[in-house]
Amino acid sequence: MANSPNGGILKDLFARDLPRQAELQAEAETLNALTLTERHLCDLELILNGGFSPIEGFLTEKDYNGVVETNRLADGALLGMPINLDVDQETIDRLSIKPGARITLRDFRDDRNLAIFTVEDVYKPDKVKEANLVFGSDDDTHPGVKYLLSTAKEFYVGGKLEAVNRLEHYDFLDLRFTPSELRAHFNKLGWQKVVAFQTRNPMHRAHRELTVRAARSQQANVLIQPVVGLTKPGDIDHFTRVRVYKALLPRYPNGMAALALLPLAMRMGGPREALWHAIIRKNHGATHFIVGRDHAGPGKNKNGKDHYGPYDAQHLVQQYQEELGIKMVEFQEMIYLPDRDEYQPVNEIPEGTRTLNISGTELRHRLRTGKDIPAWFSYPEVVKVLREQNPLPAQKGFTVFMTGYQNSGKDQIARALQVTLMQGGGRPVSMLLGENVRHELSSELGFTRQDRDVNIGRIAFVASELTKAGAAVIAAPIAPFNAAREQARELIEKSGPFFLVHVATPLEYCEKTDRRGIYAAARKGEIKGFTGVDDPYESPVKPDLTVNLEKQDVRSIVHEIVLLLESRGLLDRL
Ligand SMILES: Nc1ncnc2c1ncn2[C@@H]1O[C@H](COP(=O)(O)OS(=O)(=O)O)[C@@H](OP(=O)(O)O)[C@H]1O
């Protein structure tokens, strides 16, 4: 039997409003509509499906104050985390948001009408107070505080929701369960006791051992319920993590564990968040909830100390577990004992015992460099998923961006480099020569500074997409302006390594060796605004390499570029 929901009744608003769906859909078309952000969407989904029971909407001022100050709604029910719809003054005016108004809430991804919101009140929260009481400080190194103080809008709107349509998802549909679906699933499996495990990270052997120990200690089954909504900025994306969880699942004894994804927007609120997580798991039918070390902790504060004590979350959930009706299963950090080839909680390890550990930083380093990840730490099938997501430099794309005067030799160097890289193989090679781009992508542009910047912006966009897809990209426009080149670097570096090569062949030499007579035409005024003649060229401030065709030949320049790429591991043979 699944656990009873928080407050006794699962507030599944979809089920409740299903008989009126056609009517609500028609009304939603006629109302002013508010387009929700990704964060709002996560909250909305869990309000509508009952994951946040007993609430049926976004908090009114009375409920908000209660939750912020005492973890409780005005009627005394526990919640842990305030759930608010934040808006700015402009939105309030534009949509006439005021008590009694009915507003359609819309999905920004596909403009679907998701819910009708009846406004009860509009209020201005004291966000610094909220930060201090909910997160324990107003230090904005805390991502929850940062979001609250810098991203969340000035006003909150309280009121109830009616469900119009479900949010569409396109990934891992078979693993997404609403609370009602999960409850039915447990009943079908005949699970009496379910211990839920929350995670926003990949799982390794330690996590498997911890969850199995929890199951054993409670004679329960295991629900792995990872967060796939919003987690801490910089976390591994949920696509990779879900592939990891799927790879791990067969490592549990048959029938012991199930996997269900939770579309939650985490706040990284430590103890308060742990209480909220326990409530959410109870609503999903779990009878037990694992709280480990530094649950939902955001890391270091501005003084370099952890925002929360390692077991603060356990202490808070402990206080409420009886009233709440979900049992906390607390765990200390699991540590590997090589001499026994097993994991044990740190507090059960006798002093002097040999232990091994691989920190998160060390794991990332090993993934980046291809160094071994031992079988005592993780399973090969899990490591395989993580390695696919962390290709070695030799498997990744990069961009060599050459800049210089017309006829500086950058096109010849680009062509020779293309042939050299193609001979080496290993990845596709893409060329973005100035003249080709002008012909294919930028034919309507001229040579004003603005047009040149747009042109470089387009090259940067294409180069960044190709780099992301694993190609070696060689771009060779004149690119006379620093700002545009630096913007290109910034964009492309998000996808892979970027090298700025200044082809610093002097203008006189470029002009002297110009067989096409272009400089001559520019000198005569037949071409206006020509770089080096009557338009500026800003030399790069910090190029990765400077070459000069007056002094070097193409072959030696290509060799210098190859050595640069090699020094970053990009040309390693695997
Ligand atoms: N006013 C002016 N200034 C500079 N260059 C000019 C100009 N007018 C035309 N051309 C020809 O356009 C080619 C250079 O374009 P780019 O896209 O590399 O320039 S930029 O990076 O957008 O500044 C380059 O062509 P190719 O020589 O065929 O590469 C120039 O000869």
XYZ file of N, CA, C and O in Angstrom, residues 417-545:
516
model
N 45.941 23.706 -44.121
C 45.593 23.111 -42.829
C 44.450 22.111 -43.003
O 44.465 21.026 -42.411
N 43.508 22.472 -43.868
C 42.379 21.560 -44.135
C 42.898 20.205 -44.630
O 42.517 19.147 -44.125
N 43.813 20.258 -45.611
C 44.351 19.019 -46.187
C 45.112 18.234 -45.115
O 44.964 17.018 -44.984
N 45.893 18.956 -44.315
C 46.673 18.288 -43.261
C 45.757 17.577 -42.277
O 46.009 16.431 -41.891
N 44.697 18.266 -41.840
C 43.786 17.653 -40.860
C 43.011 16.502 -41.488
O 42.740 15.495 -40.831
N 42.667 16.637 -42.775
C 41.945 15.546 -43.439
C 42.837 14.318 -43.569
O 42.382 13.194 -43.429
N 44.108 14.550 -43.817
C 45.054 13.424 -43.892
C 45.094 12.695 -42.551
O 45.098 11.472 -42.487
N 45.068 13.450 -41.453
C 45.105 12.847 -40.112
C 43.833 12.078 -39.791
O 43.863 11.094 -39.071
N 42.702 12.531 -40.295
C 41.414 11.861 -40.053
C 40.925 12.066 -38.629
O 41.461 12.879 -37.883
N 39.889 11.303 -38.279
C 39.402 11.354 -36.897
C 38.183 12.232 -36.697
O 37.394 12.007 -35.794
N 38.042 13.266 -37.507
C 36.868 14.135 -37.398
C 36.659 14.856 -38.726
O 37.620 15.039 -39.495
N 35.406 15.261 -39.018
C 35.178 16.029 -40.243
C 35.842 17.401 -40.149
O 35.996 17.936 -39.061
N 36.253 17.929 -41.297
C 36.897 19.250 -41.323
C 35.985 20.206 -42.095
O 35.576 19.905 -43.214
N 35.645 21.333 -41.481
C 34.760 22.311 -42.129
C 35.499 23.619 -42.351
O 36.219 24.078 -41.470
N 35.288 24.197 -43.534
C 35.976 25.441 -43.884
C 34.991 26.582 -43.970
O 33.940 26.448 -44.608
N 35.335 27.712 -43.381
C 34.517 28.920 -43.511
C 35.427 30.044 -44.004
O 35.859 30.907 -43.238
N 35.757 29.994 -45.297
C 36.591 31.053 -45.884
C 35.751 32.313 -46.023
O 34.544 32.235 -46.296
N 36.415 33.467 -45.865
C 35.706 34.747 -45.964
C 34.826 34.831 -47.199
O 33.628 35.116 -47.117
N 35.404 34.517 -48.358
C 34.641 34.718 -49.601
C 33.464 33.751 -49.707
O 32.392 34.126 -50.203
N 33.628 32.505 -49.226
C 32.511 31.550 -49.287
C 31.366 32.004 -48.398
O 30.196 31.914 -48.768
N 31.726 32.466 -47.202
C 30.683 32.908 -46.262
C 29.945 34.108 -46.848
O 28.721 34.191 -46.805
N 30.729 35.016 -47.419
C 30.102 36.201 -48.038
C 29.118 35.763 -49.124
O 28.069 36.365 -49.293
N 29.453 34.716 -49.848
C 28.611 34.260 -50.943
C 27.395 33.490 -50.439
O 26.267 33.724 -50.853
N 27.621 32.567 -49.474
C 26.558 31.640 -49.069
C 25.681 32.170 -47.942
O 24.493 31.877 -47.886
N 26.298 32.897 -47.002
C 25.553 33.272 -45.793
C 25.284 34.758 -45.677
O 24.336 35.173 -45.041
N 26.175 35.560 -46.240
C 26.125 36.998 -45.964
C 26.047 37.817 -47.246
O 26.579 38.923 -47.302
N 25.372 37.265 -48.266
C 25.425 37.939 -49.569
C 24.779 39.321 -49.550
O 25.093 40.164 -50.381
N 23.882 39.557 -48.587
C 23.220 40.876 -48.570
C 24.026 41.906 -47.787
O 23.667 43.075 -47.765
N 25.133 41.483 -47.168
C 25.868 42.405 -46.299
C 26.951 43.160 -47.067
O 27.543 42.633 -48.004
N 27.233 44.383 -46.612
C 28.315 45.168 -47.178
C 29.508 45.164 -46.233
O 29.728 44.180 -45.509
N 30.233 46.269 -46.169
C 31.465 46.301 -45.389
C 31.501 47.430 -44.366
O 32.568 47.878 -43.965
N 30.312 47.892 -43.945
C 30.306 48.825 -42.810
C 30.732 48.031 -41.594
O 30.694 46.793 -41.595
N 31.084 48.723 -40.530
C 31.486 47.998 -39.311
C 30.341 47.089 -38.857
O 30.564 45.937 -38.469
N 29.137 47.631 -38.906
C 28.001 46.852 -38.444
C 27.820 45.565 -39.271
O 27.636 44.477 -38.719
N 27.925 45.720 -40.598
C 27.761 44.542 -41.463
C 28.879 43.522 -41.233
O 28.657 42.314 -41.232
N 30.082 44.021 -41.051
C 31.201 43.096 -40.797
C 30.960 42.342 -39.487
O 31.220 41.137 -39.399
N 30.463 43.066 -38.463
C 30.198 42.407 -37.173
C 29.119 41.335 -37.317
O 29.229 40.256 -36.737
N 28.089 41.645 -38.114
C 27.035 40.650 -38.334
C 27.630 39.425 -39.028
O 27.367 38.275 -38.662
N 28.481 39.683 -40.007
C 29.122 38.600 -40.749
C 29.938 37.699 -39.818
O 29.823 36.470 -39.853
N 30.722 38.313 -38.942
C 31.545 37.525 -38.002
C 30.633 36.778 -37.015
O 30.895 35.631 -36.645
N 29.544 37.430 -36.633
C 28.574 36.770 -35.742
C 28.009 35.505 -36.380
O 27.864 34.479 -35.719
N 27.741 35.563 -37.665
C 27.208 34.373 -38.358
C 28.269 33.267 -38.427
O 27.973 32.097 -38.194
N 29.493 33.686 -38.740
C 30.578 32.687 -38.787
C 30.720 32.029 -37.414
O 30.839 30.798 -37.301
N 30.654 32.852 -36.366
C 30.817 32.314 -35.001
C 29.701 31.331 -34.687
O 29.942 30.275 -34.100
N 28.481 31.674 -35.084
C 27.351 30.785 -34.804
C 27.536 29.432 -35.498
O 27.407 28.375 -34.871
N 27.879 29.489 -36.787
C 28.049 28.232 -37.534
C 29.236 27.443 -36.965
O 29.147 26.228 -36.743
N 30.337 28.157 -36.682
C 31.527 27.468 -36.160
C 31.206 26.822 -34.816
O 31.645 25.698 -34.530
N 30.418 27.504 -34.005
C 30.122 26.945 -32.690
C 29.250 25.694 -32.822
O 29.470 24.698 -32.135
N 28.283 25.728 -33.730
C 27.434 24.541 -33.929
C 28.260 23.374 -34.480
O 28.098 22.238 -34.046
N 29.144 23.670 -35.437
C 29.970 22.592 -36.015
C 30.948 22.039 -34.977
O 31.177 20.833 -34.908
N 31.507 22.941 -34.160
C 32.438 22.500 -33.116
C 31.717 21.579 -32.142
O 32.229 20.527 -31.747
N 30.491 21.992 -31.765
C 29.695 21.173 -30.850
C 29.463 19.780 -31.447
O 29.449 18.774 -30.743
N 29.274 19.748 -32.760
C 28.992 18.470 -33.420
C 30.262 17.651 -33.675
O 30.195 16.573 -34.240
N 31.439 18.184 -33.281
C 32.657 17.374 -33.341
C 33.566 17.663 -34.527
O 34.528 16.922 -34.761
N 33.308 18.722 -35.282
C 34.139 19.000 -36.459
C 35.370 19.832 -36.086
O 35.381 20.517 -35.066
N 36.392 19.747 -36.958
C 37.489 20.708 -36.914
C 37.063 21.843 -37.831
O 36.820 21.617 -39.015
N 36.939 23.038 -37.301
C 36.443 24.161 -38.098
C 37.595 25.125 -38.354
O 38.313 25.502 -37.431
N 37.761 25.486 -39.630
C 38.773 26.492 -39.971
C 38.015 27.682 -40.533
O 37.332 27.566 -41.557
N 38.084 28.814 -39.837
C 37.423 30.027 -40.311
C 38.507 31.028 -40.685
O 39.530 31.115 -40.005
N 38.291 31.763 -41.796
C 39.353 32.685 -42.224
C 38.803 33.970 -42.831
O 39.094 34.294 -43.979
N 38.024 34.721 -42.078
C 37.578 36.032 -42.573
C 38.638 37.095 -42.246
O 39.588 36.801 -41.509
N 38.465 38.311 -42.767
C 39.387 39.383 -42.362
C 39.195 39.662 -40.872
O 40.145 39.776 -40.130
N 37.918 39.753 -40.460
C 37.564 39.989 -39.044
C 38.426 41.095 -38.439
O 39.252 40.838 -37.547
N 38.246 42.330 -38.887
C 39.179 43.391 -38.486
C 38.969 43.946 -37.074
O 39.819 44.682 -36.600
N 37.867 43.589 -36.425
C 37.580 44.243 -35.136
C 37.683 43.282 -33.957
O 37.145 42.171 -33.971
N 38.375 43.787 -32.909
C 38.595 43.001 -31.696
C 37.320 42.500 -31.049
O 37.219 41.335 -30.671
N 36.359 43.424 -30.912
C 35.146 43.076 -30.161
C 34.447 41.885 -30.808
O 34.051 40.938 -30.119
N 34.311 41.907 -32.129
C 33.607 40.819 -32.818
C 34.378 39.512 -32.674
O 33.794 38.438 -32.487
N 35.708 39.591 -32.736
C 36.512 38.366 -32.583
C 36.368 37.803 -31.177
O 36.266 36.595 -30.987
N 36.343 38.710 -30.185
C 36.218 38.224 -28.806
C 34.837 37.614 -28.559
O 34.694 36.636 -27.845
N 33.810 38.221 -29.190
C 32.471 37.630 -29.066
C 32.433 36.246 -29.694
O 31.796 35.334 -29.187
N 33.132 36.117 -30.822
C 33.191 34.810 -31.483
C 33.855 33.793 -30.555
O 33.380 32.674 -30.382
N 34.951 34.219 -29.917
C 35.650 33.310 -29.002
C 34.708 32.852 -27.881
O 34.594 31.673 -27.579
N 34.013 33.840 -27.337
C 33.134 33.528 -26.207
C 32.067 32.500 -26.599
O 31.809 31.545 -25.867
N 31.472 32.692 -27.755
C 30.412 31.776 -28.199
C 30.980 30.388 -28.519
O 30.455 29.372 -28.067
N 32.061 30.374 -29.280
C 32.583 29.088 -29.759
C 33.175 28.281 -28.604
O 33.038 27.057 -28.553
N 33.789 28.980 -27.636
C 34.399 28.246 -26.509
C 33.370 27.480 -25.690
O 33.716 26.554 -24.967
N 32.088 27.863 -25.814
C 31.056 27.082 -25.126
C 30.940 25.689 -25.740
O 30.454 24.754 -25.113
N 31.368 25.562 -26.991
C 31.240 24.280 -27.689
C 32.534 23.482 -27.731
O 32.509 22.273 -27.917
N 33.667 24.163 -27.608
C 34.951 23.449 -27.692
C 36.101 24.438 -27.785
O 35.894 25.652 -27.803
N 37.331 23.909 -27.889
C 38.497 24.795 -27.921
C 38.462 25.756 -29.128
O 37.990 25.387 -30.204
N 38.975 26.940 -28.887
C 38.986 28.003 -29.907
C 40.398 28.572 -29.967
O 40.995 28.876 -28.938
N 40.946 28.718 -31.157
C 42.300 29.271 -31.316
C 42.236 30.451 -32.273
O 41.780 30.294 -33.413
N 42.697 31.583 -31.791
C 42.743 32.751 -32.666
C 44.156 32.851 -33.252
O 45.139 33.002 -32.517
N 44.249 32.750 -34.573
C 45.554 32.842 -35.241
C 45.592 34.174 -35.993
O 44.761 34.421 -36.881
N 46.529 35.024 -35.602
C 46.689 36.299 -36.305
C 47.662 36.095 -37.466
O 48.848 35.835 -37.249
N 47.138 36.190 -38.677
C 48.020 36.112 -39.849
C 48.510 37.542 -40.073
O 47.862 38.354 -40.736
N 49.664 37.825 -39.436
C 50.124 39.209 -39.314
C 51.060 39.602 -40.457
O 52.036 40.344 -40.260
N 50.782 39.109 -41.636
C 51.569 39.507 -42.802
C 51.378 41.026 -43.011
O 50.235 41.490 -43.050
N 52.479 41.798 -43.107
C 52.322 43.260 -43.193
C 51.520 43.678 -44.425
O 51.576 43.029 -45.478
N 50.807 44.794 -44.247
C 49.920 45.278 -45.310
C 50.685 45.474 -46.634
O 50.210 45.090 -47.707
N 51.904 46.069 -46.541
C 52.671 46.350 -47.758
C 52.911 45.063 -48.545
O 52.819 45.042 -49.777
N 53.229 43.993 -47.813
C 53.496 42.711 -48.464
C 52.219 42.165 -49.100
O 52.235 41.667 -50.231
N 51.094 42.285 -48.358
C 49.803 41.796 -48.888
C 49.493 42.533 -50.199
O 49.038 41.936 -51.185
N 49.785 43.831 -50.179
C 49.448 44.663 -51.318
C 50.384 44.360 -52.496
O 49.943 44.202 -53.642
N 51.669 44.213 -52.166
C 52.690 43.986 -53.195
C 52.466 42.660 -53.942
O 52.707 42.553 -55.132
N 51.979 41.655 -53.187
C 51.824 40.321 -53.784
C 50.404 40.070 -54.300
O 50.049 38.937 -54.627
N 49.590 41.123 -54.332
C 48.185 40.954 -54.728
C 48.074 40.822 -56.247
O 48.168 41.815 -56.972
N 47.909 39.588 -56.745
C 47.849 39.360 -58.194
C 46.490 39.726 -58.755
O 46.320 39.816 -59.963
N 45.481 39.869 -57.843
C 44.120 40.105 -58.353
C 43.823 41.595 -58.509
O 42.732 41.971 -58.935
N 44.759 42.445 -58.117
C 44.586 43.885 -58.315
C 43.506 44.513 -57.436
O 42.988 45.587 -57.746
N 43.190 43.834 -56.329
C 42.110 44.357 -55.479
C 42.566 45.593 -54.712
O 41.846 46.590 -54.619
N 43.808 45.532 -54.189
C 44.316 46.709 -53.471
C 44.432 47.897 -54.416
O 44.123 49.034 -54.049
N 44.886 47.617 -55.638
C 45.039 48.702 -56.615
C 43.688 49.372 -56.841
O 43.577 50.606 -56.851
N 42.644 48.528 -56.965
C 41.295 49.073 -57.172
C 40.867 49.900 -55.961
O 40.264 50.968 -56.104
N 41.217 49.408 -54.756
C 40.835 50.141 -53.546
C 41.585 51.472 -53.480
O 41.018 52.499 -53.111
N 42.867 51.462 -53.843
C 43.656 52.704 -53.828
C 43.067 53.721 -54.795
O 43.083 54.921 -54.543
N 42.541 53.210 -55.916
C 41.952 54.130 -56.906
C 40.571 54.619 -56.475
O 39.958 55.425 -57.156
N 40.079 54.028 -55.360
C 38.748 54.443 -54.873
C 37.621 53.667 -55.530
O 36.445 54.001 -55.324
N 37.963 52.629 -56.308
C 36.899 51.834 -56.961
C 36.212 50.918 -55.941
O 35.070 50.526 -56.126
N 36.960 50.525 -54.888
C 36.334 49.803 -53.768
C 36.458 50.721 -52.556
O 37.556 51.192 -52.247
N 35.321 50.955 -51.912
C 35.349 51.900 -50.770
C 35.405 51.129 -49.449
O 34.926 50.002 -49.357
N 35.995 51.742 -48.441
C 36.035 51.148 -47.097
C 36.780 49.832 -47.081
O 36.369 48.884 -46.418
N 37.902 49.787 -47.814
C 38.646 48.534 -47.903
C 39.641 48.435 -46.733
O 40.413 49.361 -46.477
N 39.617 47.275 -46.068
C 40.462 47.091 -44.882
C 41.937 47.333 -45.228
O 42.458 46.733 -46.166
N 42.564 48.227 -44.465
C 43.985 48.516 -44.660
C 44.206 49.700 -45.569
O 45.257 50.333 -45.524
N 43.213 50.004 -46.409
C 43.360 51.148 -47.315
C 42.606 52.335 -46.718
O 43.214 53.330 -46.330
N 41.294 52.217 -46.614
C 40.550 53.310 -45.974
C 39.573 52.777 -44.924
O 38.519 53.347 -44.696
N 39.936 51.649 -44.334
C 39.154 51.098 -43.229
C 40.131 50.443 -42.263
O 41.158 49.896 -42.699
N 39.837 50.495 -40.932
C 40.854 50.040 -39.966
C 40.956 48.532 -39.822
O 40.012 47.793 -40.116
N 42.125 48.079 -39.378
C 42.298 46.694 -38.921
C 42.893 46.760 -37.520
O 43.994 47.304 -37.333
N 42.173 46.253 -36.537
C 42.688 46.236 -35.156
C 43.434 44.919 -34.950
O 42.846 43.849 -35.064
N 44.729 45.021 -34.623
C 45.488 43.781 -34.393
C 44.975 43.093 -33.139
O 44.671 43.757 -32.150
N 44.862 41.754 -33.150
C 44.370 41.048 -31.968
C 45.237 41.330 -30.742
O 46.454 41.433 -30.850
N 44.580 41.489 -29.596
C 45.314 41.792 -28.368
C 46.007 40.531 -27.859
O 47.171 40.553 -27.486
N 45.257 39.415 -27.829
C 45.861 38.187 -27.286
C 45.614 37.011 -28.217
O 44.815 36.124 -27.904
N 46.289 36.986 -29.358
C 46.090 35.837 -30.248
C 46.743 34.588 -29.640
O 47.673 34.699 -28.843
N 46.258 33.406 -30.005
C 46.889 32.176 -29.523
C 48.158 31.896 -30.319
O 49.046 31.178 -29.860
N 48.210 32.473 -31.532
C 49.382 32.269 -32.385
C 49.451 33.442 -33.363
O 48.415 33.903 -33.852
